[in-house]
Short mmCIF file of C-alpha atoms in Angstrom, two decimals:
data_model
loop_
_atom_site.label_atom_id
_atom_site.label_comp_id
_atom_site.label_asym_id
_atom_site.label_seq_id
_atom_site.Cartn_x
_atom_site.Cartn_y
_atom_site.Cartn_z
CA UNK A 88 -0.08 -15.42 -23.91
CA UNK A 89 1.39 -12.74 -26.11
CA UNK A 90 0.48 -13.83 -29.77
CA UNK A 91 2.95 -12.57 -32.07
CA UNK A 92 0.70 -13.15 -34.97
CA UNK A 93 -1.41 -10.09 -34.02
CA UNK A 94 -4.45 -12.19 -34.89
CA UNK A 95 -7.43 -10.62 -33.80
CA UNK A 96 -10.93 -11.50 -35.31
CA UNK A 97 -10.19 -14.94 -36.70
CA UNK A 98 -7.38 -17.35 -36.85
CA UNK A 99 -6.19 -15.67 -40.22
CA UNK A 100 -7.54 -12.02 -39.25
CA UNK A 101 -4.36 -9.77 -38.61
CA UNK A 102 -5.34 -6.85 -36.28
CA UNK A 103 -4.35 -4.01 -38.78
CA UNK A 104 -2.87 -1.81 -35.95
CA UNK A 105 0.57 -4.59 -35.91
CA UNK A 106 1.18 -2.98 -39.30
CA UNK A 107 1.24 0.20 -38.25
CA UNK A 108 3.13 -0.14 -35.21
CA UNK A 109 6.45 0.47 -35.05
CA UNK A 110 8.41 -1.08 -31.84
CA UNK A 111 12.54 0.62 -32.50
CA UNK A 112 15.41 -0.97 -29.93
CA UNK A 113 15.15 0.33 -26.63
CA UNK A 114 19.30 0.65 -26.09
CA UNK A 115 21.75 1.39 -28.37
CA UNK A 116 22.98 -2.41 -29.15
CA UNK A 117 19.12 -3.70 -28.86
CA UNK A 118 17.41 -5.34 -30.79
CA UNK A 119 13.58 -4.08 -32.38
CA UNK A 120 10.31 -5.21 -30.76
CA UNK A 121 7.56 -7.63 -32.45
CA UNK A 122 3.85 -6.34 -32.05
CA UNK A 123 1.69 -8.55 -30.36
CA UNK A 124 -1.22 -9.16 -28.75
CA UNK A 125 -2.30 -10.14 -25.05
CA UNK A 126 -4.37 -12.79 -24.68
CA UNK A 127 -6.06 -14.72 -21.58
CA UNK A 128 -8.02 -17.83 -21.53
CA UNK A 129 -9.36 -19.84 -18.35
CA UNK A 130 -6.76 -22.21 -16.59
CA UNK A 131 -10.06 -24.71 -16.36
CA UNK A 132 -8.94 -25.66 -19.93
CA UNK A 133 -6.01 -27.61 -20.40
CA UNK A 134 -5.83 -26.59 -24.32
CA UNK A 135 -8.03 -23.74 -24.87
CA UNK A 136 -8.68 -23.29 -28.32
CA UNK A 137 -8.41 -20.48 -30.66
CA UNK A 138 -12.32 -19.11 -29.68
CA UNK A 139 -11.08 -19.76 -25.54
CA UNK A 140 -8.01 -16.88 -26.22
CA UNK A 141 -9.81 -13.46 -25.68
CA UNK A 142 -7.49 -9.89 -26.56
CA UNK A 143 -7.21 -8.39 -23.03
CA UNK A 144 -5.08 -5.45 -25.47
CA UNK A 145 -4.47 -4.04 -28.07
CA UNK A 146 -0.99 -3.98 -30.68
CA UNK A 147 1.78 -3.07 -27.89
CA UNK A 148 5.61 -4.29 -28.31
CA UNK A 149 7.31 -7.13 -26.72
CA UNK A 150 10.87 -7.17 -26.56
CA UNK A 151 12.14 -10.21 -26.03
CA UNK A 152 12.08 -13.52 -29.58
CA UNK A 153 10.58 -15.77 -26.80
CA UNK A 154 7.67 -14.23 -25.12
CA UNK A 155 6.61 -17.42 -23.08
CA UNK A 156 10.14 -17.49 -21.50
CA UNK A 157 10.63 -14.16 -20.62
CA UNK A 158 7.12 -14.03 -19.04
CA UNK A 159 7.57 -17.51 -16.90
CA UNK A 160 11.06 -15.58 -16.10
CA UNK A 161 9.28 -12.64 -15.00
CA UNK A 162 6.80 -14.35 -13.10
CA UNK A 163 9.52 -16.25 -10.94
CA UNK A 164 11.51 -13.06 -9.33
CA UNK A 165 8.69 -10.66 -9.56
CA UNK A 166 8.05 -10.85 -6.12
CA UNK A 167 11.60 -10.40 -5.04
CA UNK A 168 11.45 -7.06 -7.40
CA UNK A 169 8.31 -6.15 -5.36
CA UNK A 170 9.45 -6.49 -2.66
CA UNK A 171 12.53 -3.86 -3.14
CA UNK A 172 10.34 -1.16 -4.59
CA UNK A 173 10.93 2.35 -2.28
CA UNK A 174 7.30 2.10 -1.09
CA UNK A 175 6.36 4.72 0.88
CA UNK A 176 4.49 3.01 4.03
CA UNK A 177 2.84 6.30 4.94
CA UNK A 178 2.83 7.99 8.59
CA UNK A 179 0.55 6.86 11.93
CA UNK A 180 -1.21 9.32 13.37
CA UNK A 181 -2.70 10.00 16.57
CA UNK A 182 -5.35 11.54 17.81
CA UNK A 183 -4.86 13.92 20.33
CA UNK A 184 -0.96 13.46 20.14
CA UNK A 185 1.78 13.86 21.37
CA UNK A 186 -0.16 13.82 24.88
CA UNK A 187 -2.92 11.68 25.53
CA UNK A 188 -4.54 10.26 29.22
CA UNK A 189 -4.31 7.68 30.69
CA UNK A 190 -7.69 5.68 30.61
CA UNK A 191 -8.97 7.49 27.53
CA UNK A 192 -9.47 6.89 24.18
CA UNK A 193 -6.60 8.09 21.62
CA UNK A 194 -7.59 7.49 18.06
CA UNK A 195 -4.81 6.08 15.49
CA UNK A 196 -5.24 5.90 11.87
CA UNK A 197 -2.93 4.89 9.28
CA UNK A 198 -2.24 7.30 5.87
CA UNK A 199 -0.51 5.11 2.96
CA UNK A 200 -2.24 4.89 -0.34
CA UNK A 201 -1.85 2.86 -3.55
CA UNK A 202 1.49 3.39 -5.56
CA UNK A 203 2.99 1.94 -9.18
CA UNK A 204 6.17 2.22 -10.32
CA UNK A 205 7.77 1.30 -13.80
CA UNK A 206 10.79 -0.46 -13.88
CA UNK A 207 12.80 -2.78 -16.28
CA UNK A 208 12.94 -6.37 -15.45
CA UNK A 209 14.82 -8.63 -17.96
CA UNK A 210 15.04 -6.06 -20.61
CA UNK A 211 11.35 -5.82 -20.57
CA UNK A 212 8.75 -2.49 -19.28
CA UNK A 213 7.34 -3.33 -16.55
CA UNK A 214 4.42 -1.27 -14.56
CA UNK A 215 3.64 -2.38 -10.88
CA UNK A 216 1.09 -1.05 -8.06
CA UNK A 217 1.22 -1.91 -4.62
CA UNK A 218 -2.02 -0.97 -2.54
CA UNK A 219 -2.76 -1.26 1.24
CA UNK A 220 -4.56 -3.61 1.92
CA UNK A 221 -3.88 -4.62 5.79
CA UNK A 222 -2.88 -3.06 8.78
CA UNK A 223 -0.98 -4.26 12.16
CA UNK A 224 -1.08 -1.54 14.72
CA UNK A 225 1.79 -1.90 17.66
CA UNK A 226 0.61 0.58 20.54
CA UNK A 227 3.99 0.35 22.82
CA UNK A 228 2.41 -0.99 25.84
CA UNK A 229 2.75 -4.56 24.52
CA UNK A 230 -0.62 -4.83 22.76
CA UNK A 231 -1.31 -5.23 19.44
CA UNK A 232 -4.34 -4.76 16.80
CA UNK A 233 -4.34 -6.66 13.92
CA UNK A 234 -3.86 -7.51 11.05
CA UNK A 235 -7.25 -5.32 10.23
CA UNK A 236 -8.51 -4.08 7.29
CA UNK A 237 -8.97 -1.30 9.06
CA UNK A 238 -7.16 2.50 8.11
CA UNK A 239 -8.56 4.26 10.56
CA UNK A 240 -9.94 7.58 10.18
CA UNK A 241 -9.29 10.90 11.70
CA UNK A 242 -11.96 12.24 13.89
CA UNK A 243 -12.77 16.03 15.18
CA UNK A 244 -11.19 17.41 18.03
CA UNK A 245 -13.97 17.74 20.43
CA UNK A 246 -14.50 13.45 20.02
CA UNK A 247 -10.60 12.69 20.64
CA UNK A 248 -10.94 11.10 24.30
CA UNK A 249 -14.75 9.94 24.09
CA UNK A 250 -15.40 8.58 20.74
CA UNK A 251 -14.18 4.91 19.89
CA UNK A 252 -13.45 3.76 16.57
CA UNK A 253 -12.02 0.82 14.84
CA UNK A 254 -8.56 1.79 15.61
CA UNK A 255 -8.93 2.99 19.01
CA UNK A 256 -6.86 2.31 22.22
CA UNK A 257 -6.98 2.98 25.57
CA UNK A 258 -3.37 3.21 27.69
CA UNK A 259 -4.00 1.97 31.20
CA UNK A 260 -0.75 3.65 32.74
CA UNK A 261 1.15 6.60 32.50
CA UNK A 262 4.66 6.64 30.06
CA UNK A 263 5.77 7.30 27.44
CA UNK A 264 5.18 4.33 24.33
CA UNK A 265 6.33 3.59 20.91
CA UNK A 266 3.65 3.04 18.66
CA UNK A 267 4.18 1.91 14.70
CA UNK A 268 1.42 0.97 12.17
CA UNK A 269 3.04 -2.27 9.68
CA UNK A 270 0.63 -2.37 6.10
CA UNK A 271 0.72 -4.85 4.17
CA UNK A 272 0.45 -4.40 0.59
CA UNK A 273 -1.11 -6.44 -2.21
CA UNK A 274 0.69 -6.41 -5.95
CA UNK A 275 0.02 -6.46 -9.50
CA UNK A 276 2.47 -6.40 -12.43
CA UNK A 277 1.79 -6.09 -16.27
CA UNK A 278 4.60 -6.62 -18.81
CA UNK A 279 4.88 -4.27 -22.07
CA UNK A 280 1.37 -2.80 -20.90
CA UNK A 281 -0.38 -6.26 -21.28
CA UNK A 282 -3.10 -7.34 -18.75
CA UNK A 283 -2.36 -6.89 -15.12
CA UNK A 284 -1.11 -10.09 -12.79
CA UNK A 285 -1.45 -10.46 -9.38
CA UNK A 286 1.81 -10.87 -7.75
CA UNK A 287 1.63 -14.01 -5.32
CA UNK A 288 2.62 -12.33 -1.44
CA UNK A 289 2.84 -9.16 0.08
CA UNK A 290 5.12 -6.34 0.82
CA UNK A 291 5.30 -5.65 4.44
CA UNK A 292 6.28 -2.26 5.77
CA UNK A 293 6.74 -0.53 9.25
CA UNK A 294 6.08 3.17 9.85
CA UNK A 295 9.18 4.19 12.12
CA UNK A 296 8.15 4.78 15.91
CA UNK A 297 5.47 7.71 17.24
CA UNK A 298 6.73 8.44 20.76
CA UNK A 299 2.76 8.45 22.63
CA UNK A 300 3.19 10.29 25.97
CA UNK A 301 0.49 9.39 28.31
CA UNK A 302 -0.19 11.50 30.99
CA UNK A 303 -3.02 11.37 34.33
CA UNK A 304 -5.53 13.78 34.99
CA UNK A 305 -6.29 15.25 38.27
CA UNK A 306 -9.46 17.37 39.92
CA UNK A 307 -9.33 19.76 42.66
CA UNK A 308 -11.94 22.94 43.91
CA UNK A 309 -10.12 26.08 43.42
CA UNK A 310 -11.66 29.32 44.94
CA UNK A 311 -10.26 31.16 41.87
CA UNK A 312 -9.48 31.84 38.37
CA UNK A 313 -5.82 31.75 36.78
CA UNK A 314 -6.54 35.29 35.56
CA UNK A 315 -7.64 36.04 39.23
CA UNK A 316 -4.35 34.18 40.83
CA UNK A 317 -1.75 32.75 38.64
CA UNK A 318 -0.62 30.95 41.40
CA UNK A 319 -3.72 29.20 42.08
CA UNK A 320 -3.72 24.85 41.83
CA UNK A 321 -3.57 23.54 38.13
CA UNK A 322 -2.46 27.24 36.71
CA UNK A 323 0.66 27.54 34.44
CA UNK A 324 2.24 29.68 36.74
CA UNK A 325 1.50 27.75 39.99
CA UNK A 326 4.55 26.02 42.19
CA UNK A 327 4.55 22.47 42.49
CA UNK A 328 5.89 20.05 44.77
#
């Protein structure tokens, strides 16, 4: 609860700082602010008492005569307001791309990271994060991993097509495939900087498509180098048929 009283040691202890702060109209025809003070106390207690409501902050300015409302307000859309955020879902990357082999290992790890935003919701200021927190990898061939909590991690060349991870997939023909990474990220909103509140549901976004072109390998005995014929099999500058 935000308690407009500012009381913060006792019932009839005013924190001095609500004096001090000053909270002006935000827009031209607005109204002023009232200092308050956050509060939390455990939903296991149906009234909590004055000694159950514990400061989570300190003075800050609420801008609306009926906290309560604008709060259960807030709480009902927020996820809708989540959910529109511009949330950048990050890029998948392969590993070795864009060719890989058929029957190897390629590597795939995902890159988003936590973001927050402020925005105004109901005339109230409004700060929101959104952090990974799951990951649904779609490798093109119609196989899927996930949801994982799983990034992935980039790994050095010389391990690309023999070292498995957690994120790892193996293409058993030849093509080219369309592989996207989906994260799904976990909320939290605070209102007029008081205590952060986890938003109930998840923003789901798709990385747009990685074309993954997987090619074959094949051996052969040559009597030479490419420097000593150019022409010789598997050289850049041999025909083929």
């Amino acid at each position: 609860m935000a308690d407009t009283h500012c009381r913060a040691d006792g019932p009839d202890t005013k924190d001095p700082g609500c004096d001090a702060l000053e909270c002006p109209a935000t827009t031209p025809a607005g109204e002023e602010g009232t200092p308050v003070i956050w509060k939390e106390a455990p939903k296991a207690i149906t009234n909590p008492g004055w000694t159950d409501w514990i400061p989570v902050s300190g003075p800050t300015c609420l801008y609306d005569p009926e906290p309560e409302n604008v709060l259960a307000d807030i709480a009902a859309r927020i996820l809708n307001d989540f959910r529109q955020l511009p949330v950048n879902p990050g890029n998948l990357e392969a590993q070795p791309f864009p060719h890989t082999l058929k029957g190897g290992l390629t590597n795939f790890y995902a890159t988003p990271g936590q973001q927050a935003f402020d925005v105004t919701i109901l005339g109230q200021e409004v700060h929101l994060t959104a952090t990974p927190t799951n990951y649904t990898y779609t490798f093109g061939d119609g196989t899927t991993l996930g949801p994982t909590p799983a990034a992935g991690y980039p790994i050095p060349e010389a391990e690309w097509l023999t070292t498995e991870t957690r994120t790892s997939h193996i293409y058993a023909e030849t093509g080219n495939y369309q592989a996207t990474v989906t994260t799904s990220f976990a909320g939290t909103y605070s209102v007029n900087n008081g205590p952060p509140l986890p938003i109930n549901g998840t923003l789901d976004i798709t990385t747009p498509p990685k074309t993954i072109q997987v090619w074959k390998t094949e051996k052969a005995l040559v009597a030479d180098t490419c420097q000593e014929n150019p022409n010789s099999w598997g050289c850049p500058g041999a025909e083929t048929g």
